[in-house]
Every structure is written in structure tokens, then in C-alpha cells.
């Protein structure tokens, strides 16, 4: 019985002490010396509620202050509830980047379509001879198509995520656009690492023939053939610009920044994620704009170009018209017209022979 009375007395004493502490914090001076800033804000909020009920301005000022608070989850920035730079990032992304990038994609697309319907595809200047040259081996084509299909998947899903709510939502409705956006995010996140790997493989396979050559500047002076005949080796200067500026520089940039955003579990800060997104979106839109010209010329814009990457072989007439220096090297025996055992078996008597 005495034990029970002593326990009740201890509990009562502790409770009274707690009430006295709460009273002193709640009704005492708000800015007493030595009182923590967080406690002062709590006191200010309590006082405000008596005059302006439901006014939580001090709370939100504290939340958005960027100050680090104590949290159960430990890690970088886990104690910061709101990152103030997020609003700057959002305005930059939804404003400058999407507006300039969107107009660039639209105008380049319209320019390409105009060139196709007004001028038409580039035709061969002479009839085909039937003599073939192996332009790409099966391994080179596999590397190219892996990178190409993964790039197209990323480009389409990226454009859906960026412009879907402005372009598709008014037509398809919010629900269907939301499902498309979710599907686009999944595809984008899983295809991204495949694209990053394909960039490395593609670079290793093609870098040797994309090094500078003496006639590259002449190709530029001739406007790629618009101002007269433009000499070129196995790859012309336009293809080299695409290789170095597009595939290499922009490809590595979008891959690196994409991986940073794809795997946030490596404790990246929110500022790093925002900066990565700005670089990723800007580089990706520029990459898409550059790719549109490459895709057009490599498909419907030039006779024989799609055959080269689809089948691996080009006619003698095509090589002479578009890559004359490469053609002359083959004719002189400095470069072989057959680049693999597979090509030798497939071409047979159709292979172009050197003089």
C-alpha cells in the first residue's frame, strides 16, 4: 500500500513539473535568452493562434527556411523539408527549357518536311552498277540499331513527359494522358541504362573512321554538297559532327545526368538532382533536334542510305557519289570492299574489285 502511494506521489510530482515547464514555455517570454529558435517559433505560433486562428505563416516560414531539423531518417538533407531552389528549377524547366526546346523541335520538323515535299529525297546521279561494297558489318549494324531504337524510345517518352500535359492532355483528356505519362516514365527509366551502354560500344566501333581528315573542311565549305561536290571519306564531316557533338558529347551528358536521376538512392542532394535535370533536359532536346536531320538523311532523305544500315551494303554508284575519297581508296586497293567473312559470303561476284 505504501508502495502504491509513493508511485502516485512520484507521478504527481513529475506531472506538476511538466505542467510548470509547459506553462513557462507557453506563456513566458517568447525570446527569452537561451531559448532555442525552434521553441521560440512554437511560442510565436501559439500566441498567433489566439489572435489569428489557423494562420500557420510562422510554421511555413520555418519549413521553407532551409534550416536543418532533426529527423528519424538520417542522410543528406533529410532534415530539410523544403528546398527553396526547387521553385527556381521548376520555373526554368517549365519556362525557358521547354519553350525554347519545344519550338526548336517543331521548327526543325517543319523544315525537314518542307525540304522533303519541295525538293524531295537526294537521288543517285547515275544508274546503279550492281557492284556492291560492304559498308557496315553485322556487329556494327547491331550496335547502331541498339543505340538508335533505345534513343527513339527515350526521345518519344521524354517528349511525352515534357509536353504531354500541354499537347496531349487537351485532346486525350487528363486520365489517358496520366496513364501515358506513367508508362513513359517506366520505359524511360529502364531503357536509359541500355542507351548509356550502347553509346560506349558504338563509340569504340566507330571512332577510328570518324577522326579528322584533310577533306573535312572542304565538305563544310561546299555545304555538304549544296554548293558543289563535297569530298568525303567513309564518313563525311556532317556524320562526324553528329558522332562527336551528338552521340559522344550529348550522348554522354544525357546518359550521366540520366543515371544520376535514375538512381536517387545514392544519396544525391536535391540541388544536384535539379542541376542534373536542367542539363539532361537541355542536352536531350538539342540531341533530338540534331538527330532529326540524321534520321531524315539516313532514311527517306537519301536514296540508298537506309539500305546501307539495313543490309550493310551500298552500290558502287552510291559510294562514288557521296563518299568519293572512300571509294577511291577501295578502287586503289588501300581499303577492302569486303569487311567481314559474312560479307564475302554474301556478296560473292557482286563485290566491287579494285583495279
mmCIF file of C-alpha atoms in Angstrom:
data_model
loop_
_atom_site.group_PDB
_atom_site.id
_atom_site.type_symbol
_atom_site.label_atom_id
_atom_site.label_comp_id
_atom_site.label_asym_id
_atom_site.label_seq_id
_atom_site.Cartn_x
_atom_site.Cartn_y
_atom_site.Cartn_z
ATOM 1 C CA UNK A 1 0.000 0.000 0.000
ATOM 2 C CA UNK A 2 2.822 2.365 0.860
ATOM 3 C CA UNK A 3 4.478 1.475 -2.459
ATOM 4 C CA UNK A 4 1.366 2.482 -4.391
ATOM 5 C CA UNK A 5 1.131 5.798 -2.525
ATOM 6 C CA UNK A 6 4.804 6.564 -3.243
ATOM 7 C CA UNK A 7 4.323 5.792 -7.003
ATOM 8 C CA UNK A 8 1.309 8.090 -7.160
ATOM 9 C CA UNK A 9 3.256 10.824 -5.406
ATOM 10 C CA UNK A 10 6.177 10.488 -7.859
ATOM 11 C CA UNK A 11 3.836 10.546 -10.863
ATOM 12 C CA UNK A 12 2.033 13.614 -9.471
ATOM 13 C CA UNK A 13 5.317 15.391 -8.856
ATOM 14 C CA UNK A 14 6.571 14.631 -12.375
ATOM 15 C CA UNK A 15 3.299 15.789 -13.909
ATOM 16 C CA UNK A 16 3.320 19.052 -11.957
ATOM 17 C CA UNK A 17 6.900 19.680 -13.058
ATOM 18 C CA UNK A 18 5.946 19.047 -16.681
ATOM 19 C CA UNK A 19 2.971 21.410 -16.419
ATOM 20 C CA UNK A 20 5.131 24.107 -14.903
ATOM 21 C CA UNK A 21 7.668 23.689 -17.755
ATOM 22 C CA UNK A 22 4.953 23.837 -20.398
ATOM 23 C CA UNK A 23 3.454 26.901 -18.698
ATOM 24 C CA UNK A 24 6.800 28.655 -18.624
ATOM 25 C CA UNK A 25 7.444 27.897 -22.316
ATOM 26 C CA UNK A 26 3.936 28.630 -23.470
ATOM 27 C CA UNK A 27 3.255 31.836 -21.555
ATOM 28 C CA UNK A 28 6.703 33.013 -20.623
ATOM 29 C CA UNK A 29 8.811 35.434 -22.695
ATOM 30 C CA UNK A 30 8.947 34.292 -26.332
ATOM 31 C CA UNK A 31 12.518 35.356 -26.841
ATOM 32 C CA UNK A 32 14.000 34.502 -23.511
ATOM 33 C CA UNK A 33 17.741 34.253 -23.510
ATOM 34 C CA UNK A 34 18.918 30.731 -24.154
ATOM 35 C CA UNK A 35 15.601 29.508 -25.584
ATOM 36 C CA UNK A 36 16.170 27.607 -28.880
ATOM 37 C CA UNK A 37 14.913 29.235 -32.096
ATOM 38 C CA UNK A 38 12.559 26.338 -32.802
ATOM 39 C CA UNK A 39 10.978 26.744 -29.351
ATOM 40 C CA UNK A 40 10.590 30.478 -29.915
ATOM 41 C CA UNK A 41 8.793 29.830 -33.191
ATOM 42 C CA UNK A 42 6.460 27.411 -31.397
ATOM 43 C CA UNK A 43 5.681 30.065 -28.802
ATOM 44 C CA UNK A 44 5.053 32.658 -31.503
ATOM 45 C CA UNK A 45 2.685 30.285 -33.261
ATOM 46 C CA UNK A 46 0.747 29.638 -30.051
ATOM 47 C CA UNK A 47 0.385 33.364 -29.449
ATOM 48 C CA UNK A 48 -0.672 33.943 -33.062
ATOM 49 C CA UNK A 49 -3.378 31.296 -32.829
ATOM 50 C CA UNK A 50 -5.135 33.295 -30.097
ATOM 51 C CA UNK A 51 -5.306 36.342 -32.407
ATOM 52 C CA UNK A 52 -5.417 34.769 -35.905
ATOM 53 C CA UNK A 53 -6.699 31.191 -35.684
ATOM 54 C CA UNK A 54 -5.458 28.795 -38.421
ATOM 55 C CA UNK A 55 -2.752 31.260 -39.538
ATOM 56 C CA UNK A 56 0.300 28.996 -39.939
ATOM 57 C CA UNK A 57 2.634 31.534 -41.537
ATOM 58 C CA UNK A 58 5.394 31.127 -38.919
ATOM 59 C CA UNK A 59 5.309 27.356 -39.369
ATOM 60 C CA UNK A 60 5.719 27.587 -43.129
ATOM 61 C CA UNK A 61 8.408 30.242 -42.811
ATOM 62 C CA UNK A 62 10.318 27.790 -40.665
ATOM 63 C CA UNK A 63 9.676 24.914 -43.053
ATOM 64 C CA UNK A 64 10.879 26.882 -46.082
ATOM 65 C CA UNK A 65 13.841 28.471 -44.298
ATOM 66 C CA UNK A 66 16.203 25.734 -45.458
ATOM 67 C CA UNK A 67 17.228 25.133 -41.864
ATOM 68 C CA UNK A 68 18.142 21.569 -40.953
ATOM 69 C CA UNK A 69 15.883 19.968 -38.343
ATOM 70 C CA UNK A 70 16.143 16.646 -36.524
ATOM 71 C CA UNK A 71 14.627 13.625 -38.243
ATOM 72 C CA UNK A 72 14.492 9.901 -37.572
ATOM 73 C CA UNK A 73 15.790 9.132 -41.081
ATOM 74 C CA UNK A 74 19.460 10.060 -41.345
ATOM 75 C CA UNK A 75 21.060 11.219 -44.569
ATOM 76 C CA UNK A 76 21.975 14.275 -46.601
ATOM 77 C CA UNK A 77 19.217 16.908 -46.450
ATOM 78 C CA UNK A 78 16.764 14.599 -44.691
ATOM 79 C CA UNK A 79 16.286 17.302 -42.062
ATOM 80 C CA UNK A 80 15.363 19.934 -44.679
ATOM 81 C CA UNK A 81 11.694 19.648 -45.563
ATOM 82 C CA UNK A 82 11.552 22.155 -48.439
ATOM 83 C CA UNK A 83 14.422 23.088 -50.755
ATOM 84 C CA UNK A 84 13.943 26.727 -51.771
ATOM 85 C CA UNK A 85 15.825 26.237 -55.065
ATOM 86 C CA UNK A 86 13.089 23.869 -56.242
ATOM 87 C CA UNK A 87 10.880 26.754 -57.359
ATOM 88 C CA UNK A 88 13.724 28.233 -59.422
ATOM 89 C CA UNK A 89 14.279 24.834 -61.040
ATOM 90 C CA UNK A 90 10.566 24.415 -61.795
ATOM 91 C CA UNK A 91 10.296 27.824 -63.453
ATOM 92 C CA UNK A 92 13.440 27.209 -65.513
ATOM 93 C CA UNK A 93 12.234 23.764 -66.604
ATOM 94 C CA UNK A 94 8.644 24.754 -67.437
ATOM 95 C CA UNK A 95 9.650 28.115 -68.854
ATOM 96 C CA UNK A 96 12.901 28.610 -70.733
ATOM 97 C CA UNK A 97 13.871 24.999 -71.427
ATOM 98 C CA UNK A 98 10.511 23.681 -72.599
ATOM 99 C CA UNK A 99 9.566 26.784 -74.561
ATOM 100 C CA UNK A 100 12.846 27.074 -76.475
ATOM 101 C CA UNK A 101 13.220 23.308 -76.831
ATOM 102 C CA UNK A 102 9.643 22.806 -77.946
ATOM 103 C CA UNK A 103 9.847 25.487 -80.616
ATOM 104 C CA UNK A 104 13.204 24.125 -81.830
ATOM 105 C CA UNK A 105 11.807 20.589 -82.246
ATOM 106 C CA UNK A 106 8.692 21.867 -84.029
ATOM 107 C CA UNK A 107 10.541 24.215 -86.406
ATOM 108 C CA UNK A 108 13.192 21.654 -87.367
ATOM 109 C CA UNK A 109 10.479 19.065 -88.021
ATOM 110 C CA UNK A 110 8.585 21.504 -90.252
ATOM 111 C CA UNK A 111 11.814 22.438 -92.081
ATOM 112 C CA UNK A 112 12.609 18.783 -92.787
ATOM 113 C CA UNK A 113 9.078 18.085 -94.023
ATOM 114 C CA UNK A 114 9.250 21.185 -96.202
ATOM 115 C CA UNK A 115 12.547 20.053 -97.725
ATOM 116 C CA UNK A 116 11.116 16.619 -98.428
ATOM 117 C CA UNK A 117 7.929 17.821 -100.124
ATOM 118 C CA UNK A 118 9.563 20.708 -102.003
ATOM 119 C CA UNK A 119 12.891 19.222 -103.063
ATOM 120 C CA UNK A 120 12.377 15.530 -102.403
ATOM 121 C CA UNK A 121 14.972 12.924 -101.466
ATOM 122 C CA UNK A 122 18.516 13.015 -102.844
ATOM 123 C CA UNK A 123 18.650 10.680 -105.843
ATOM 124 C CA UNK A 124 21.657 8.862 -107.274
ATOM 125 C CA UNK A 125 23.208 10.854 -110.151
ATOM 126 C CA UNK A 126 23.817 7.707 -112.251
ATOM 127 C CA UNK A 127 22.251 4.250 -112.565
ATOM 128 C CA UNK A 128 23.431 1.537 -110.210
ATOM 129 C CA UNK A 129 26.192 -0.738 -111.461
ATOM 130 C CA UNK A 130 25.296 -3.796 -109.381
ATOM 131 C CA UNK A 131 28.779 -3.860 -107.848
ATOM 132 C CA UNK A 132 28.452 -3.745 -104.050
ATOM 133 C CA UNK A 133 30.636 -2.569 -101.178
ATOM 134 C CA UNK A 134 30.261 -3.766 -97.605
ATOM 135 C CA UNK A 135 29.760 -0.529 -95.683
ATOM 136 C CA UNK A 136 28.757 -1.930 -92.289
ATOM 137 C CA UNK A 137 29.365 -5.326 -90.715
ATOM 138 C CA UNK A 138 26.583 -7.096 -88.819
ATOM 139 C CA UNK A 139 28.222 -6.162 -85.492
ATOM 140 C CA UNK A 140 28.351 -2.501 -86.488
ATOM 141 C CA UNK A 141 24.715 -2.561 -87.555
ATOM 142 C CA UNK A 142 23.690 -4.240 -84.300
ATOM 143 C CA UNK A 143 25.474 -1.550 -82.287
ATOM 144 C CA UNK A 144 23.869 1.177 -84.375
ATOM 145 C CA UNK A 145 20.308 -0.183 -84.205
ATOM 146 C CA UNK A 146 20.561 -0.860 -80.467
ATOM 147 C CA UNK A 147 21.556 2.735 -79.883
ATOM 148 C CA UNK A 148 19.031 4.017 -82.429
ATOM 149 C CA UNK A 149 15.987 2.174 -81.074
ATOM 150 C CA UNK A 150 16.844 2.962 -77.463
ATOM 151 C CA UNK A 151 17.354 6.617 -78.404
ATOM 152 C CA UNK A 152 13.995 6.798 -80.195
ATOM 153 C CA UNK A 153 12.268 5.194 -77.199
ATOM 154 C CA UNK A 154 13.888 7.723 -74.866
ATOM 155 C CA UNK A 155 13.117 10.644 -77.186
ATOM 156 C CA UNK A 156 9.429 9.767 -77.538
ATOM 157 C CA UNK A 157 8.899 9.076 -73.834
ATOM 158 C CA UNK A 158 10.884 12.171 -72.890
ATOM 159 C CA UNK A 159 8.753 14.358 -75.156
ATOM 160 C CA UNK A 160 5.590 12.770 -73.703
ATOM 161 C CA UNK A 161 6.705 13.601 -70.171
ATOM 162 C CA UNK A 162 7.758 17.129 -71.096
ATOM 163 C CA UNK A 163 4.927 18.229 -73.392
ATOM 164 C CA UNK A 164 2.119 15.733 -72.773
ATOM 165 C CA UNK A 165 0.118 17.956 -70.461
ATOM 166 C CA UNK A 166 0.318 20.831 -72.951
ATOM 167 C CA UNK A 167 -0.263 18.917 -76.201
ATOM 168 C CA UNK A 168 -1.960 15.581 -75.460
ATOM 169 C CA UNK A 169 -3.997 16.283 -72.317
ATOM 170 C CA UNK A 170 -6.338 18.799 -74.011
ATOM 171 C CA UNK A 171 -7.044 16.214 -76.745
ATOM 172 C CA UNK A 172 -6.939 12.859 -74.938
ATOM 173 C CA UNK A 173 -8.061 14.010 -71.519
ATOM 174 C CA UNK A 174 -6.229 14.057 -68.202
ATOM 175 C CA UNK A 175 -6.800 10.394 -67.341
ATOM 176 C CA UNK A 176 -5.391 8.902 -70.547
ATOM 177 C CA UNK A 177 -2.538 11.395 -70.583
ATOM 178 C CA UNK A 178 -1.727 10.405 -66.998
ATOM 179 C CA UNK A 179 -1.534 6.714 -67.945
ATOM 180 C CA UNK A 180 0.684 7.556 -70.919
ATOM 181 C CA UNK A 181 2.952 9.633 -68.686
ATOM 182 C CA UNK A 182 3.304 6.786 -66.162
ATOM 183 C CA UNK A 183 4.104 4.313 -68.943
ATOM 184 C CA UNK A 184 6.594 6.788 -70.432
ATOM 185 C CA UNK A 185 8.386 7.143 -67.077
ATOM 186 C CA UNK A 186 8.775 3.369 -66.697
ATOM 187 C CA UNK A 187 10.086 2.917 -70.256
ATOM 188 C CA UNK A 188 12.396 5.916 -69.928
ATOM 189 C CA UNK A 189 13.918 4.720 -66.654
ATOM 190 C CA UNK A 190 14.580 1.173 -67.871
ATOM 191 C CA UNK A 191 15.786 1.987 -71.396
ATOM 192 C CA UNK A 192 18.135 4.730 -70.198
ATOM 193 C CA UNK A 193 20.900 2.422 -68.881
ATOM 194 C CA UNK A 194 20.751 0.354 -72.109
ATOM 195 C CA UNK A 195 21.278 3.520 -74.128
ATOM 196 C CA UNK A 196 24.239 4.511 -71.945
ATOM 197 C CA UNK A 197 25.939 1.168 -72.582
ATOM 198 C CA UNK A 198 25.182 1.300 -76.324
ATOM 199 C CA UNK A 199 26.872 4.717 -76.520
ATOM 200 C CA UNK A 200 30.128 3.228 -75.247
ATOM 201 C CA UNK A 201 30.004 0.249 -77.637
ATOM 202 C CA UNK A 202 29.101 2.482 -80.589
ATOM 203 C CA UNK A 203 31.967 4.865 -79.827
ATOM 204 C CA UNK A 204 34.543 2.069 -79.702
ATOM 205 C CA UNK A 205 33.360 0.613 -83.015
ATOM 206 C CA UNK A 206 33.127 3.847 -84.994
ATOM 207 C CA UNK A 207 35.704 6.236 -83.550
ATOM 208 C CA UNK A 208 38.530 5.232 -85.913
ATOM 209 C CA UNK A 209 36.705 6.289 -89.089
ATOM 210 C CA UNK A 210 35.400 9.500 -87.501
ATOM 211 C CA UNK A 211 38.800 11.069 -86.909
ATOM 212 C CA UNK A 212 39.540 14.348 -88.780
ATOM 213 C CA UNK A 213 40.698 14.097 -92.410
ATOM 214 C CA UNK A 214 42.111 16.611 -94.854
ATOM 215 C CA UNK A 215 38.921 16.982 -96.917
ATOM 216 C CA UNK A 216 36.549 17.592 -93.993
ATOM 217 C CA UNK A 217 36.839 21.387 -94.199
ATOM 218 C CA UNK A 218 36.233 21.253 -97.951
ATOM 219 C CA UNK A 219 32.993 19.350 -97.261
ATOM 220 C CA UNK A 220 31.901 22.166 -94.949
ATOM 221 C CA UNK A 221 32.827 24.854 -97.493
ATOM 222 C CA UNK A 222 30.677 23.090 -100.058
ATOM 223 C CA UNK A 223 27.772 22.983 -97.619
ATOM 224 C CA UNK A 224 27.689 19.211 -97.676
ATOM 225 C CA UNK A 225 27.072 19.223 -101.424
ATOM 226 C CA UNK A 226 24.666 22.167 -101.680
ATOM 227 C CA UNK A 227 27.388 24.391 -103.207
ATOM 228 C CA UNK A 228 29.060 21.793 -105.384
ATOM 229 C CA UNK A 229 30.715 18.421 -104.997
ATOM 230 C CA UNK A 230 31.814 17.778 -101.407
ATOM 231 C CA UNK A 231 34.606 15.177 -100.941
ATOM 232 C CA UNK A 232 34.297 12.677 -98.093
ATOM 233 C CA UNK A 233 35.894 9.537 -96.722
ATOM 234 C CA UNK A 234 33.943 6.661 -95.215
ATOM 235 C CA UNK A 235 32.112 9.249 -93.098
ATOM 236 C CA UNK A 236 31.631 12.843 -94.175
ATOM 237 C CA UNK A 237 32.021 15.893 -91.970
ATOM 238 C CA UNK A 238 28.295 16.035 -91.249
ATOM 239 C CA UNK A 239 28.375 12.490 -89.906
ATOM 240 C CA UNK A 240 31.470 13.312 -87.878
ATOM 241 C CA UNK A 241 29.766 16.327 -86.299
ATOM 242 C CA UNK A 242 26.878 14.038 -85.388
ATOM 243 C CA UNK A 243 29.291 11.425 -83.989
ATOM 244 C CA UNK A 244 31.345 13.817 -81.844
ATOM 245 C CA UNK A 245 28.836 16.526 -80.996
ATOM 246 C CA UNK A 246 25.704 14.407 -80.828
ATOM 247 C CA UNK A 247 26.493 10.798 -79.958
ATOM 248 C CA UNK A 248 29.635 11.425 -77.907
ATOM 249 C CA UNK A 249 29.197 14.767 -76.116
ATOM 250 C CA UNK A 250 25.407 14.973 -75.837
ATOM 251 C CA UNK A 251 25.064 11.200 -75.512
ATOM 252 C CA UNK A 252 27.468 11.036 -72.575
ATOM 253 C CA UNK A 253 25.886 14.121 -70.981
ATOM 254 C CA UNK A 254 22.305 12.828 -71.124
ATOM 255 C CA UNK A 255 23.466 9.375 -70.007
ATOM 256 C CA UNK A 256 25.417 10.653 -66.987
ATOM 257 C CA UNK A 257 22.708 13.056 -65.831
ATOM 258 C CA UNK A 258 20.032 10.451 -66.538
ATOM 259 C CA UNK A 259 21.759 7.879 -64.349
ATOM 260 C CA UNK A 260 22.021 10.419 -61.526
ATOM 261 C CA UNK A 261 18.249 10.895 -61.656
ATOM 262 C CA UNK A 262 17.508 7.231 -62.352
ATOM 263 C CA UNK A 263 19.236 6.068 -59.148
ATOM 264 C CA UNK A 264 18.479 8.651 -56.416
ATOM 265 C CA UNK A 265 19.242 6.049 -53.748
ATOM 266 C CA UNK A 266 22.932 7.020 -53.869
ATOM 267 C CA UNK A 267 22.138 9.935 -51.546
ATOM 268 C CA UNK A 268 22.306 12.732 -54.121
ATOM 269 C CA UNK A 269 21.310 16.160 -52.873
ATOM 270 C CA UNK A 270 18.195 17.794 -54.271
ATOM 271 C CA UNK A 271 20.299 20.573 -55.763
ATOM 272 C CA UNK A 272 22.392 18.024 -57.667
ATOM 273 C CA UNK A 273 19.196 16.365 -58.939
ATOM 274 C CA UNK A 274 17.844 19.732 -60.096
ATOM 275 C CA UNK A 275 21.084 20.664 -61.845
ATOM 276 C CA UNK A 276 21.220 17.236 -63.481
ATOM 277 C CA UNK A 277 17.664 17.626 -64.736
ATOM 278 C CA UNK A 278 18.394 21.052 -66.259
ATOM 279 C CA UNK A 279 21.440 19.675 -68.100
ATOM 280 C CA UNK A 280 19.591 16.486 -69.040
ATOM 281 C CA UNK A 281 16.540 18.233 -70.489
ATOM 282 C CA UNK A 282 18.582 20.863 -72.357
ATOM 283 C CA UNK A 283 21.034 18.346 -73.831
ATOM 284 C CA UNK A 284 18.258 15.870 -74.679
ATOM 285 C CA UNK A 285 16.227 18.455 -76.625
ATOM 286 C CA UNK A 286 19.346 19.539 -78.548
ATOM 287 C CA UNK A 287 20.157 15.849 -79.135
ATOM 288 C CA UNK A 288 16.656 15.272 -80.532
ATOM 289 C CA UNK A 289 16.932 18.298 -82.834
ATOM 290 C CA UNK A 290 20.278 17.084 -84.220
ATOM 291 C CA UNK A 291 19.006 13.535 -84.602
ATOM 292 C CA UNK A 292 16.061 14.626 -86.741
ATOM 293 C CA UNK A 293 18.377 15.659 -89.565
ATOM 294 C CA UNK A 294 20.438 12.482 -89.220
ATOM 295 C CA UNK A 295 17.347 10.260 -89.197
ATOM 296 C CA UNK A 296 15.871 12.036 -92.216
ATOM 297 C CA UNK A 297 19.023 11.717 -94.363
ATOM 298 C CA UNK A 298 19.552 8.122 -93.233
ATOM 299 C CA UNK A 299 16.003 7.012 -94.087
ATOM 300 C CA UNK A 300 13.814 8.781 -96.664
ATOM 301 C CA UNK A 301 16.066 11.753 -97.390
ATOM 302 C CA UNK A 302 18.738 9.976 -99.440
ATOM 303 C CA UNK A 303 18.404 7.105 -101.871
ATOM 304 C CA UNK A 304 20.428 4.088 -100.742
ATOM 305 C CA UNK A 305 21.255 5.369 -97.250
ATOM 306 C CA UNK A 306 18.759 3.163 -95.413
ATOM 307 C CA UNK A 307 19.915 0.118 -97.399
ATOM 308 C CA UNK A 308 23.450 0.688 -96.140
ATOM 309 C CA UNK A 309 22.478 0.359 -92.467
ATOM 310 C CA UNK A 310 19.692 -2.150 -93.011
ATOM 311 C CA UNK A 311 21.573 -4.617 -95.248
ATOM 312 C CA UNK A 312 25.163 -3.466 -94.755
ATOM 313 C CA UNK A 313 25.921 -2.947 -98.484
ATOM 314 C CA UNK A 314 25.922 0.002 -100.885
ATOM 315 C CA UNK A 315 26.149 0.180 -104.640
ATOM 316 C CA UNK A 316 29.297 1.469 -106.319
ATOM 317 C CA UNK A 317 27.359 4.457 -107.667
ATOM 318 C CA UNK A 318 26.234 5.473 -104.176
ATOM 319 C CA UNK A 319 29.773 5.269 -102.764
ATOM 320 C CA UNK A 320 31.215 7.306 -105.639
ATOM 321 C CA UNK A 321 28.524 9.997 -105.350
ATOM 322 C CA UNK A 322 28.573 10.522 -101.571
ATOM 323 C CA UNK A 323 31.916 9.207 -100.284
ATOM 324 C CA UNK A 324 34.281 9.559 -103.228
ATOM 325 C CA UNK A 325 37.543 9.509 -101.200
ATOM 326 C CA UNK A 326 36.476 6.245 -99.574
ATOM 327 C CA UNK A 327 35.503 4.883 -102.980
ATOM 328 C CA UNK A 328 38.881 5.842 -104.465
ATOM 329 C CA UNK A 329 40.689 4.100 -101.586
ATOM 330 C CA UNK A 330 38.715 0.933 -102.337
ATOM 331 C CA UNK A 331 39.430 1.140 -106.061
ATOM 332 C CA UNK A 332 43.129 1.678 -105.357
ATOM 333 C CA UNK A 333 43.220 -1.337 -103.019
ATOM 334 C CA UNK A 334 44.045 0.713 -99.904
ATOM 335 C CA UNK A 335 40.721 -0.292 -98.351
ATOM 336 C CA UNK A 336 38.896 -3.571 -98.895
ATOM 337 C CA UNK A 337 35.382 -3.579 -100.361
ATOM 338 C CA UNK A 338 34.614 -6.595 -98.156
ATOM 339 C CA UNK A 339 34.996 -6.046 -94.409
ATOM 340 C CA UNK A 340 33.935 -9.421 -92.953
ATOM 341 C CA UNK A 341 33.665 -13.127 -93.743
ATOM 342 C CA UNK A 342 29.905 -12.728 -93.700
ATOM 343 C CA UNK A 343 30.167 -10.003 -96.329
ATOM 344 C CA UNK A 344 32.477 -12.077 -98.526
ATOM 345 C CA UNK A 345 29.998 -14.992 -98.473
ATOM 346 C CA UNK A 346 27.003 -12.759 -99.173
ATOM 347 C CA UNK A 347 28.474 -10.626 -101.943
ATOM 348 C CA UNK A 348 30.424 -13.173 -103.933
ATOM 349 C CA UNK A 349 30.796 -11.965 -107.506
ATOM 350 C CA UNK A 350 28.828 -8.788 -106.704
ATOM 351 C CA UNK A 351 31.696 -7.410 -104.615
ATOM 352 C CA UNK A 352 33.463 -4.423 -106.108
ATOM 353 C CA UNK A 353 37.024 -5.303 -107.031
ATOM 354 C CA UNK A 354 39.992 -2.915 -107.027
ATOM 355 C CA UNK A 355 41.738 -2.062 -110.280
#
